[in-house]
């Protein structure tokens, strides 16, 4: 039973993990193993939580449907196992409100799917290339994309009382992932994902005089990856492959390191859309494919 | 038993230094405990490479059941071990190899790059590990 399993997984989380669910943000400086020990149960719980929420919704629908069918077939006087109709109605209402409570509970403790479908696989992959004692610096912020604290600006087009269409466009900036790590070869890796949601709320009057409201989202996911490669290990060649997919390249030549960063922008139209791990791993791979073994001084 | 035969890493492959303890029932190679798991449904030891590849195959075939046998491993290292082959193939990525034993036929399909390909120039390489803050372009 997925609802029971989700509750079990939630109550099995430790206080710090529950605090992360409650606050939605945390800064880590930890070894990859510690980080994954913290994040894996959250990812497992979140997956179960999503299934449990949809199951609650389905059961609520079935309870209402069953209640209607029962009312029709029994003429409003249901009788099961010689229970009185009032008792049956009480049980149905109790089941419905329990499911409703669980539905809102699971919604409240839900974490954005980017945690389990992006952050955990990325940390998992990066950690394979780190020495065990090196630490990852990681800043996560899953408080929500369109909260007042993340609002950049708002534009209102209001023609006045009872005049339509009215339009409000709100811009947000959500830097939900930011981190860095030292890789096995001594290169320093930086990575971040910033979502730039644009929320459009439009109200208009249709020809029959009804007022219709719509909310639309357009989200730019800005994925940024940087690698500081040691000059003694690598020589770096700027080439067309780096910017082939429209990725933006920045390159700074230092005395000891070459710092290369690539930025990719993806667009979606839902605040629930998930960034695929490949979009970040591909950028890291592109930078490393443009690196050649350095000329040895000898 | 000999050394663990796993080539660990994602972008950089390297040898595992641990001693092997178990034999993988799928590929027959020997591995340490860190690189072994129990294959779901079979209750037999399998290496991360084989387990990861099975997970990827299952995903590719869209044959994931509701109660996925591999659920416990999805957030485990076995995911990245399986995913790396998929990644190398689809992104034309050649991993760096930092080691001296790539005779294992299991990895023959990989197009690895080695640091041994360095050219020789003049004396005086700077070995400093310090990161140069002024070279950071990741500040905006």
Coordinates of C-alpha atoms in Angstrom, one line a residue:
Chain A
X1 CA 0.0 0.0 0.0
X2 CA 1.8 3.1 -1.3
X3 CA 0.1 5.5 1.2
X4 CA 1.3 3.5 4.2
X5 CA 4.7 3.1 2.6
X6 CA 5.1 6.8 2.0
X7 CA 4.1 7.6 5.6
X8 CA 6.6 5.0 6.9
X9 CA 9.4 6.5 4.7
X10 CA 8.6 10.0 6.0
X11 CA 8.6 8.9 9.7
X12 CA 11.9 7.1 9.1
X13 CA 13.7 10.3 8.0
X14 CA 15.9 11.9 10.7
X15 CA 15.2 15.4 12.1
X16 CA 17.6 17.1 9.7
X17 CA 16.0 15.6 6.7
X18 CA 12.6 16.6 8.0
X19 CA 13.9 20.1 8.6
X20 CA 15.1 20.2 5.0
X21 CA 11.6 19.2 3.8
X22 CA 10.1 21.9 6.0
X23 CA 12.4 24.7 5.1
X24 CA 13.2 23.7 1.6
X25 CA 16.8 24.9 1.7
X26 CA 20.2 23.9 3.0
X27 CA 23.9 24.5 2.5
X28 CA 26.1 21.5 2.6
X29 CA 29.9 21.0 2.9
X30 CA 30.2 17.3 3.0
X31 CA 31.9 14.3 1.5
X32 CA 29.9 12.8 -1.4
X33 CA 29.1 9.7 0.6
X34 CA 27.6 11.8 3.5
X35 CA 25.7 13.9 1.0
X36 CA 24.2 10.9 -0.7
X37 CA 23.4 9.3 2.7
X38 CA 21.4 12.4 3.4
X39 CA 19.7 12.8 0.0
X40 CA 18.9 9.2 -1.0
X41 CA 16.2 8.6 1.6
X42 CA 14.7 12.0 0.7
X43 CA 14.6 11.0 -3.0
X44 CA 13.1 7.6 -2.2
X45 CA 10.5 9.3 0.1
X46 CA 9.7 11.9 -2.5
X47 CA 9.0 9.3 -5.2
X48 CA 6.7 7.4 -2.8
X49 CA 5.1 10.7 -1.7
X50 CA 4.1 11.6 -5.3
X51 CA 2.5 8.2 -5.8
X52 CA 0.7 8.4 -2.5
X53 CA -0.7 11.8 -3.3
X54 CA -2.1 10.7 -6.6
X55 CA -3.5 7.5 -5.0
X56 CA -5.3 9.7 -2.4
X57 CA -6.8 11.7 -5.2
X58 CA -8.0 8.5 -6.9
X59 CA -9.5 7.0 -3.7
X60 CA -11.3 10.3 -3.0
X61 CA -12.9 10.1 -6.4
X62 CA -13.8 6.4 -5.9
X63 CA -15.3 7.2 -2.5
X64 CA -17.6 9.9 -3.9
X65 CA -18.5 7.8 -6.9
X66 CA -19.3 4.8 -4.7
X67 CA -21.4 7.0 -2.4
X68 CA -23.4 8.3 -5.4
X69 CA -23.9 4.8 -6.8
X70 CA -25.0 3.5 -3.4
X71 CA -27.4 6.3 -2.9
X72 CA -29.0 5.7 -6.3
X73 CA -29.3 1.9 -5.8
X74 CA -30.6 2.1 -2.3
X75 CA -32.9 5.0 -2.7
X76 CA -30.9 7.1 -0.2
X77 CA -31.2 4.5 2.6
X78 CA -28.0 2.4 2.4
X79 CA -27.7 -0.7 4.6
X80 CA -24.6 -2.8 4.7
X81 CA -23.9 -5.5 7.4
X82 CA -27.1 -4.3 9.2
X83 CA -25.5 -0.9 9.8
X84 CA -27.8 2.1 10.0
X85 CA -27.7 4.6 7.1
X86 CA -26.4 7.3 9.3
X87 CA -23.4 5.2 10.4
X88 CA -22.6 4.3 6.8
X89 CA -22.7 8.0 5.8
X90 CA -20.5 8.8 8.8
X91 CA -17.9 6.2 7.7
X92 CA -17.9 7.5 4.1
X93 CA -17.4 11.1 5.2
X94 CA -14.7 10.0 7.7
X95 CA -12.8 8.1 4.9
X96 CA -13.2 11.0 2.5
X97 CA -11.8 13.6 5.0
X98 CA -9.0 11.3 6.1
X99 CA -7.9 10.9 2.4
X100 CA -8.3 14.7 1.9
X101 CA -6.1 15.3 5.0
X102 CA -3.5 12.9 3.7
X103 CA -3.6 14.5 0.2
X104 CA -2.8 17.9 1.6
X105 CA -0.2 16.5 4.0
X106 CA 1.6 14.8 1.1
X107 CA 1.4 18.0 -0.9
X108 CA 2.9 20.0 2.0
X109 CA 5.8 17.7 2.5
X110 CA 6.5 17.2 -1.2
X111 CA 9.9 18.3 -2.6
X112 CA 10.4 19.4 -6.2
X113 CA 11.2 16.4 -8.4
X114 CA 14.5 18.1 -9.4
X115 CA 15.9 16.8 -6.2
X116 CA 15.5 13.1 -7.0
X117 CA 15.7 13.3 -10.8
X118 CA 18.5 15.9 -11.1
X119 CA 20.4 16.6 -7.9
X120 CA 20.9 13.0 -6.8
X121 CA 22.0 11.6 -10.2
X122 CA 24.4 14.6 -10.6
X123 CA 25.9 14.2 -7.2
X124 CA 26.1 10.5 -7.8
X125 CA 28.0 10.9 -11.1
X126 CA 30.3 13.7 -9.8
X127 CA 31.1 11.7 -6.7
X128 CA 32.5 8.9 -8.8
X129 CA 35.3 11.3 -9.9
X130 CA 36.1 12.6 -6.5
X131 CA 38.6 11.4 -3.9
X132 CA 36.7 10.0 -0.9
X133 CA 37.9 12.7 1.5
X134 CA 37.2 15.7 -0.8
X135 CA 34.0 17.6 0.1
X136 CA 31.3 19.0 -2.1
X137 CA 29.9 22.4 -1.4
X138 CA 26.3 22.4 -2.3
X139 CA 23.5 24.9 -1.9
X140 CA 19.9 23.7 -2.4
X141 CA 16.8 25.8 -2.5
X142 CA 13.5 24.1 -3.0
X143 CA 11.3 26.6 -1.3
X144 CA 9.4 27.2 -4.6
X145 CA 10.1 29.0 -7.8
X146 CA 7.4 31.7 -7.6
X147 CA 7.6 32.8 -4.0
X148 CA 7.7 36.6 -3.1
X149 CA 11.3 36.3 -1.9
X150 CA 12.4 35.3 -5.4
X151 CA 10.4 38.0 -7.2
X152 CA 12.5 40.3 -9.5
X153 CA 9.8 42.6 -10.9
X154 CA 6.2 42.9 -11.8
X155 CA 4.5 44.6 -14.7
X156 CA 0.8 45.4 -14.5
X157 CA -1.4 46.3 -17.5
X158 CA -4.7 47.3 -15.9
X159 CA -7.0 49.4 -18.0
X160 CA -9.2 50.2 -14.9
X161 CA -12.3 49.0 -13.1
X162 CA -14.5 46.6 -15.2
X163 CA -12.2 47.0 -18.2
X164 CA -10.5 44.1 -19.8
X165 CA -8.1 42.4 -20.5
X166 CA -6.1 42.8 -17.4
X167 CA -2.6 41.4 -17.4
X168 CA 0.1 40.9 -14.7
X169 CA 3.5 39.6 -15.6
X170 CA 5.8 38.7 -12.7
X171 CA 9.4 37.7 -13.1
X172 CA 11.3 35.5 -10.7
X173 CA 14.8 34.3 -10.2
X174 CA 15.3 30.9 -8.6
X175 CA 18.9 29.7 -8.1
X176 CA 17.9 26.3 -6.7
X177 CA 21.3 24.6 -7.2
X178 CA 24.8 25.9 -6.7
X179 CA 27.8 23.8 -5.9
X180 CA 31.5 23.1 -6.4
X181 CA 33.9 20.2 -6.0
X182 CA 37.5 19.1 -6.6
X183 CA 37.7 16.3 -9.0
X184 CA 40.1 13.3 -9.0
X185 CA 42.5 15.1 -11.4
X186 CA 42.6 18.3 -9.2
X187 CA 40.3 20.2 -11.5
X188 CA 37.8 22.4 -9.7
X189 CA 34.2 22.0 -10.9
X190 CA 31.5 24.6 -10.4
X191 CA 27.9 24.1 -11.3
X192 CA 24.6 25.9 -10.9
X193 CA 21.1 25.9 -12.1
X194 CA 19.0 29.0 -12.1
X195 CA 15.4 29.1 -13.2
X196 CA 14.0 32.3 -14.5
X197 CA 10.2 31.9 -14.4
X198 CA 7.8 34.4 -16.0
X199 CA 4.3 34.2 -14.7
X200 CA 1.6 35.7 -16.9
X201 CA -1.9 36.2 -15.3
X202 CA -4.5 37.3 -17.7
X203 CA -8.2 38.1 -17.2
X204 CA -10.5 38.8 -20.1
X205 CA -14.2 39.1 -20.8
X206 CA -15.7 36.8 -23.4
X207 CA -18.5 37.8 -25.8
X208 CA -21.1 36.4 -23.3
X209 CA -19.8 38.7 -20.6
X210 CA -18.1 36.0 -18.5
X211 CA -14.7 36.8 -17.0
X212 CA -12.1 34.2 -17.7
X213 CA -8.7 34.1 -16.0
X214 CA -5.6 32.2 -17.1
X215 CA -2.2 31.8 -15.6
X216 CA 0.7 30.8 -17.9
X217 CA 4.3 30.1 -17.1
X218 CA 7.4 30.3 -19.2
X219 CA 10.6 29.1 -17.5
X220 CA 14.2 29.5 -18.6
X221 CA 16.4 27.0 -17.0
X222 CA 20.0 28.4 -17.0
X223 CA 22.5 25.6 -16.5
X224 CA 26.0 26.7 -15.8
X225 CA 29.1 24.5 -15.5
X226 CA 32.7 25.7 -15.0
X227 CA 35.9 23.8 -14.8
X228 CA 39.3 25.1 -13.6
X229 CA 41.7 22.8 -15.4
X230 CA 45.4 22.7 -14.3
X231 CA 47.7 24.0 -17.0
X232 CA 50.3 21.4 -16.0
X233 CA 47.8 18.6 -16.9
X234 CA 45.8 20.0 -19.7
X235 CA 46.0 22.3 -22.7
X236 CA 42.6 23.7 -23.8
X237 CA 41.5 24.3 -27.3
X238 CA 38.5 26.6 -28.0
X239 CA 36.6 24.9 -30.8
X240 CA 33.2 25.0 -32.5
X241 CA 32.0 21.9 -30.7
X242 CA 31.8 23.8 -27.4
X243 CA 29.2 26.3 -28.7
X244 CA 27.6 24.0 -31.2
X245 CA 24.3 23.5 -29.3
X246 CA 24.0 27.2 -28.6
X247 CA 25.9 27.0 -25.4
X248 CA 27.6 30.1 -24.2
X249 CA 31.3 29.8 -23.6
X250 CA 33.6 31.8 -21.2
X251 CA 37.3 31.2 -21.1
X252 CA 39.9 32.8 -18.9
X253 CA 43.5 31.8 -19.1
X254 CA 45.3 31.9 -15.7
X255 CA 48.9 31.3 -14.9
X256 CA 48.2 28.0 -13.2
X257 CA 44.7 27.2 -14.5
X258 CA 42.5 27.5 -17.5
X259 CA 38.9 28.3 -16.4
X260 CA 36.2 27.4 -18.8
X261 CA 32.5 27.8 -18.3
X262 CA 29.6 26.8 -20.5
X263 CA 26.0 27.9 -20.0
X264 CA 23.0 26.3 -21.6
X265 CA 19.5 27.6 -21.5
X266 CA 16.5 25.4 -21.7
X267 CA 12.9 26.5 -21.8
X268 CA 9.8 24.9 -20.4
X269 CA 6.2 26.0 -19.5
X270 CA 5.6 24.4 -16.1
X271 CA 7.0 25.1 -12.7
X272 CA 7.0 21.3 -12.2
X273 CA 9.2 20.6 -15.1
X274 CA 12.4 18.7 -14.3
X275 CA 15.8 19.4 -15.7
X276 CA 17.5 16.3 -17.1
X277 CA 20.9 15.4 -15.6
X278 CA 22.3 14.9 -19.1
X279 CA 22.0 18.7 -19.7
X280 CA 24.6 19.4 -17.1
X281 CA 26.7 16.2 -17.6
X282 CA 26.9 17.0 -21.3
X283 CA 28.4 20.4 -20.6
X284 CA 31.1 18.9 -18.3
X285 CA 31.8 16.3 -21.0
X286 CA 32.2 19.0 -23.7
X287 CA 34.7 20.9 -21.7
X288 CA 36.7 17.8 -20.9
X289 CA 36.6 16.7 -24.5
X290 CA 38.2 20.0 -25.5
X291 CA 41.1 19.4 -23.1
X292 CA 44.3 17.7 -24.3
X293 CA 47.1 16.4 -22.2
X294 CA 49.5 19.3 -21.5
X295 CA 52.9 19.5 -22.9
X296 CA 55.3 18.1 -20.3
X297 CA 58.1 20.3 -19.3
X298 CA 61.3 18.3 -19.1
Chain B
X1 CA 41.8 -13.1 -4.5
X2 CA 43.4 -10.5 -6.7
X3 CA 42.7 -6.8 -6.9
X4 CA 39.2 -5.5 -7.7
X5 CA 38.7 -5.4 -11.5
X6 CA 36.4 -2.4 -11.5
X7 CA 37.4 0.7 -13.4
X8 CA 35.8 3.3 -11.3
X9 CA 34.8 6.9 -12.2
X10 CA 32.6 8.7 -14.7
X11 CA 34.6 11.3 -16.6
X12 CA 37.9 9.8 -15.4
X13 CA 38.4 6.1 -15.2
X14 CA 40.9 4.6 -12.7
X15 CA 41.7 1.4 -10.9
X16 CA 40.1 0.4 -7.7
X17 CA 42.8 -0.3 -5.1
X18 CA 40.7 -2.7 -3.0
X19 CA 41.2 -6.4 -2.8
X20 CA 38.5 -8.4 -4.6
X21 CA 36.2 -10.5 -2.4
X22 CA 33.5 -11.8 -4.7
X23 CA 32.9 -12.9 -8.2
X24 CA 30.2 -11.3 -10.3
X25 CA 27.7 -13.9 -11.4
X26 CA 27.0 -12.1 -14.7
X27 CA 30.5 -11.2 -16.1
X28 CA 32.6 -13.5 -14.0
X29 CA 35.1 -10.8 -13.0
X30 CA 36.3 -10.3 -9.4
X31 CA 35.3 -7.3 -7.3
X32 CA 35.5 -5.7 -3.9
X33 CA 32.5 -5.2 -1.6
X34 CA 32.2 -1.5 -2.6
X35 CA 31.6 -2.5 -6.3
X36 CA 29.2 -5.4 -5.7
X37 CA 25.5 -5.5 -5.0
X38 CA 22.8 -8.2 -4.9
X39 CA 21.0 -8.5 -8.2
X40 CA 17.3 -8.0 -7.5
X41 CA 15.1 -11.1 -8.0
X42 CA 18.1 -13.4 -8.3
X43 CA 19.7 -13.0 -4.9
X44 CA 23.2 -13.4 -6.5
X45 CA 26.1 -11.0 -6.4
X46 CA 26.6 -8.7 -9.4
X47 CA 29.1 -6.0 -10.1
X48 CA 28.0 -2.3 -10.5
X49 CA 28.8 -2.4 -14.2
X50 CA 26.5 -5.4 -14.9
X51 CA 23.8 -4.2 -12.5
X52 CA 23.9 -0.7 -13.9
X53 CA 23.7 -1.9 -17.5
X54 CA 20.6 -4.1 -16.6
X55 CA 19.0 -1.0 -15.0
X56 CA 19.6 1.0 -18.2
X57 CA 18.3 -1.8 -20.5
X58 CA 15.2 -2.0 -18.4
X59 CA 14.7 1.7 -18.6
X60 CA 15.4 1.8 -22.3
X61 CA 12.9 -0.9 -23.0
X62 CA 10.3 1.1 -21.1
X63 CA 9.6 -2.2 -19.2
X64 CA 9.6 -0.6 -15.8
X65 CA 7.0 -2.2 -13.7
X66 CA 5.0 -0.3 -11.0
X67 CA 7.0 -2.0 -8.3
X68 CA 10.4 -1.8 -9.9
X69 CA 12.9 -4.4 -8.7
X70 CA 15.7 -1.9 -9.2
X71 CA 14.1 0.9 -7.2
X72 CA 16.5 0.5 -4.3
X73 CA 19.4 1.0 -6.7
X74 CA 18.1 4.0 -8.6
X75 CA 19.7 6.5 -6.3
X76 CA 22.8 4.2 -5.7
X77 CA 26.2 4.3 -7.5
X78 CA 24.9 1.5 -9.7
X79 CA 22.8 4.0 -11.6
X80 CA 25.9 6.1 -12.6
X81 CA 27.9 2.9 -13.5
X82 CA 25.1 1.9 -15.9
X83 CA 24.5 5.4 -17.1
X84 CA 28.1 6.1 -18.0
X85 CA 28.1 3.7 -21.0
X86 CA 24.9 5.3 -22.2
X87 CA 26.5 8.7 -21.8
X88 CA 29.8 7.9 -23.6
X89 CA 27.9 6.5 -26.5
X90 CA 25.3 9.2 -26.9
X91 CA 27.6 12.2 -26.2
X92 CA 30.7 10.8 -28.1
X93 CA 32.6 11.2 -24.8
X94 CA 36.0 9.5 -24.4
X95 CA 36.8 9.2 -20.7
X96 CA 40.3 10.0 -19.4
X97 CA 42.0 6.9 -18.1
X98 CA 44.5 7.2 -15.2
X99 CA 46.0 3.8 -14.9
X100 CA 48.2 1.2 -16.5
X101 CA 45.9 -1.8 -17.0
X102 CA 43.3 -1.5 -19.7
X103 CA 43.7 -5.0 -21.1
X104 CA 40.3 -6.0 -19.6
X105 CA 38.1 -7.0 -22.6
X106 CA 35.1 -5.7 -20.7
X107 CA 36.2 -2.2 -21.4
X108 CA 37.5 -2.8 -24.9
X109 CA 34.5 -0.9 -26.4
X110 CA 35.5 2.3 -24.6
X111 CA 37.5 4.9 -26.4
X112 CA 39.7 6.2 -23.5
X113 CA 42.2 9.0 -23.5
X114 CA 45.4 8.7 -21.5
X115 CA 47.6 11.3 -19.8
X116 CA 50.6 9.2 -21.2
X117 CA 50.0 11.0 -24.5
X118 CA 51.7 14.2 -23.1
X119 CA 54.3 15.8 -25.3
X120 CA 57.7 16.9 -23.7
X121 CA 58.7 20.5 -23.6
X122 CA 61.1 22.4 -21.4
X123 CA 62.0 22.2 -17.6
X124 CA 60.2 24.0 -14.9
X125 CA 56.6 22.9 -14.6
X126 CA 54.7 24.6 -11.7
X127 CA 53.2 21.9 -9.5
X128 CA 51.1 24.2 -7.3
X129 CA 47.7 22.9 -6.5
X130 CA 46.4 26.3 -5.6
X131 CA 43.3 27.5 -7.3
X132 CA 43.6 30.9 -8.8
X133 CA 40.7 33.1 -7.7
X134 CA 41.4 35.7 -10.4
X135 CA 40.8 33.2 -13.1
X136 CA 37.3 32.4 -12.0
X137 CA 34.8 33.1 -14.7
X138 CA 32.0 31.6 -12.7
X139 CA 31.2 34.7 -10.7
X140 CA 28.2 36.2 -12.5

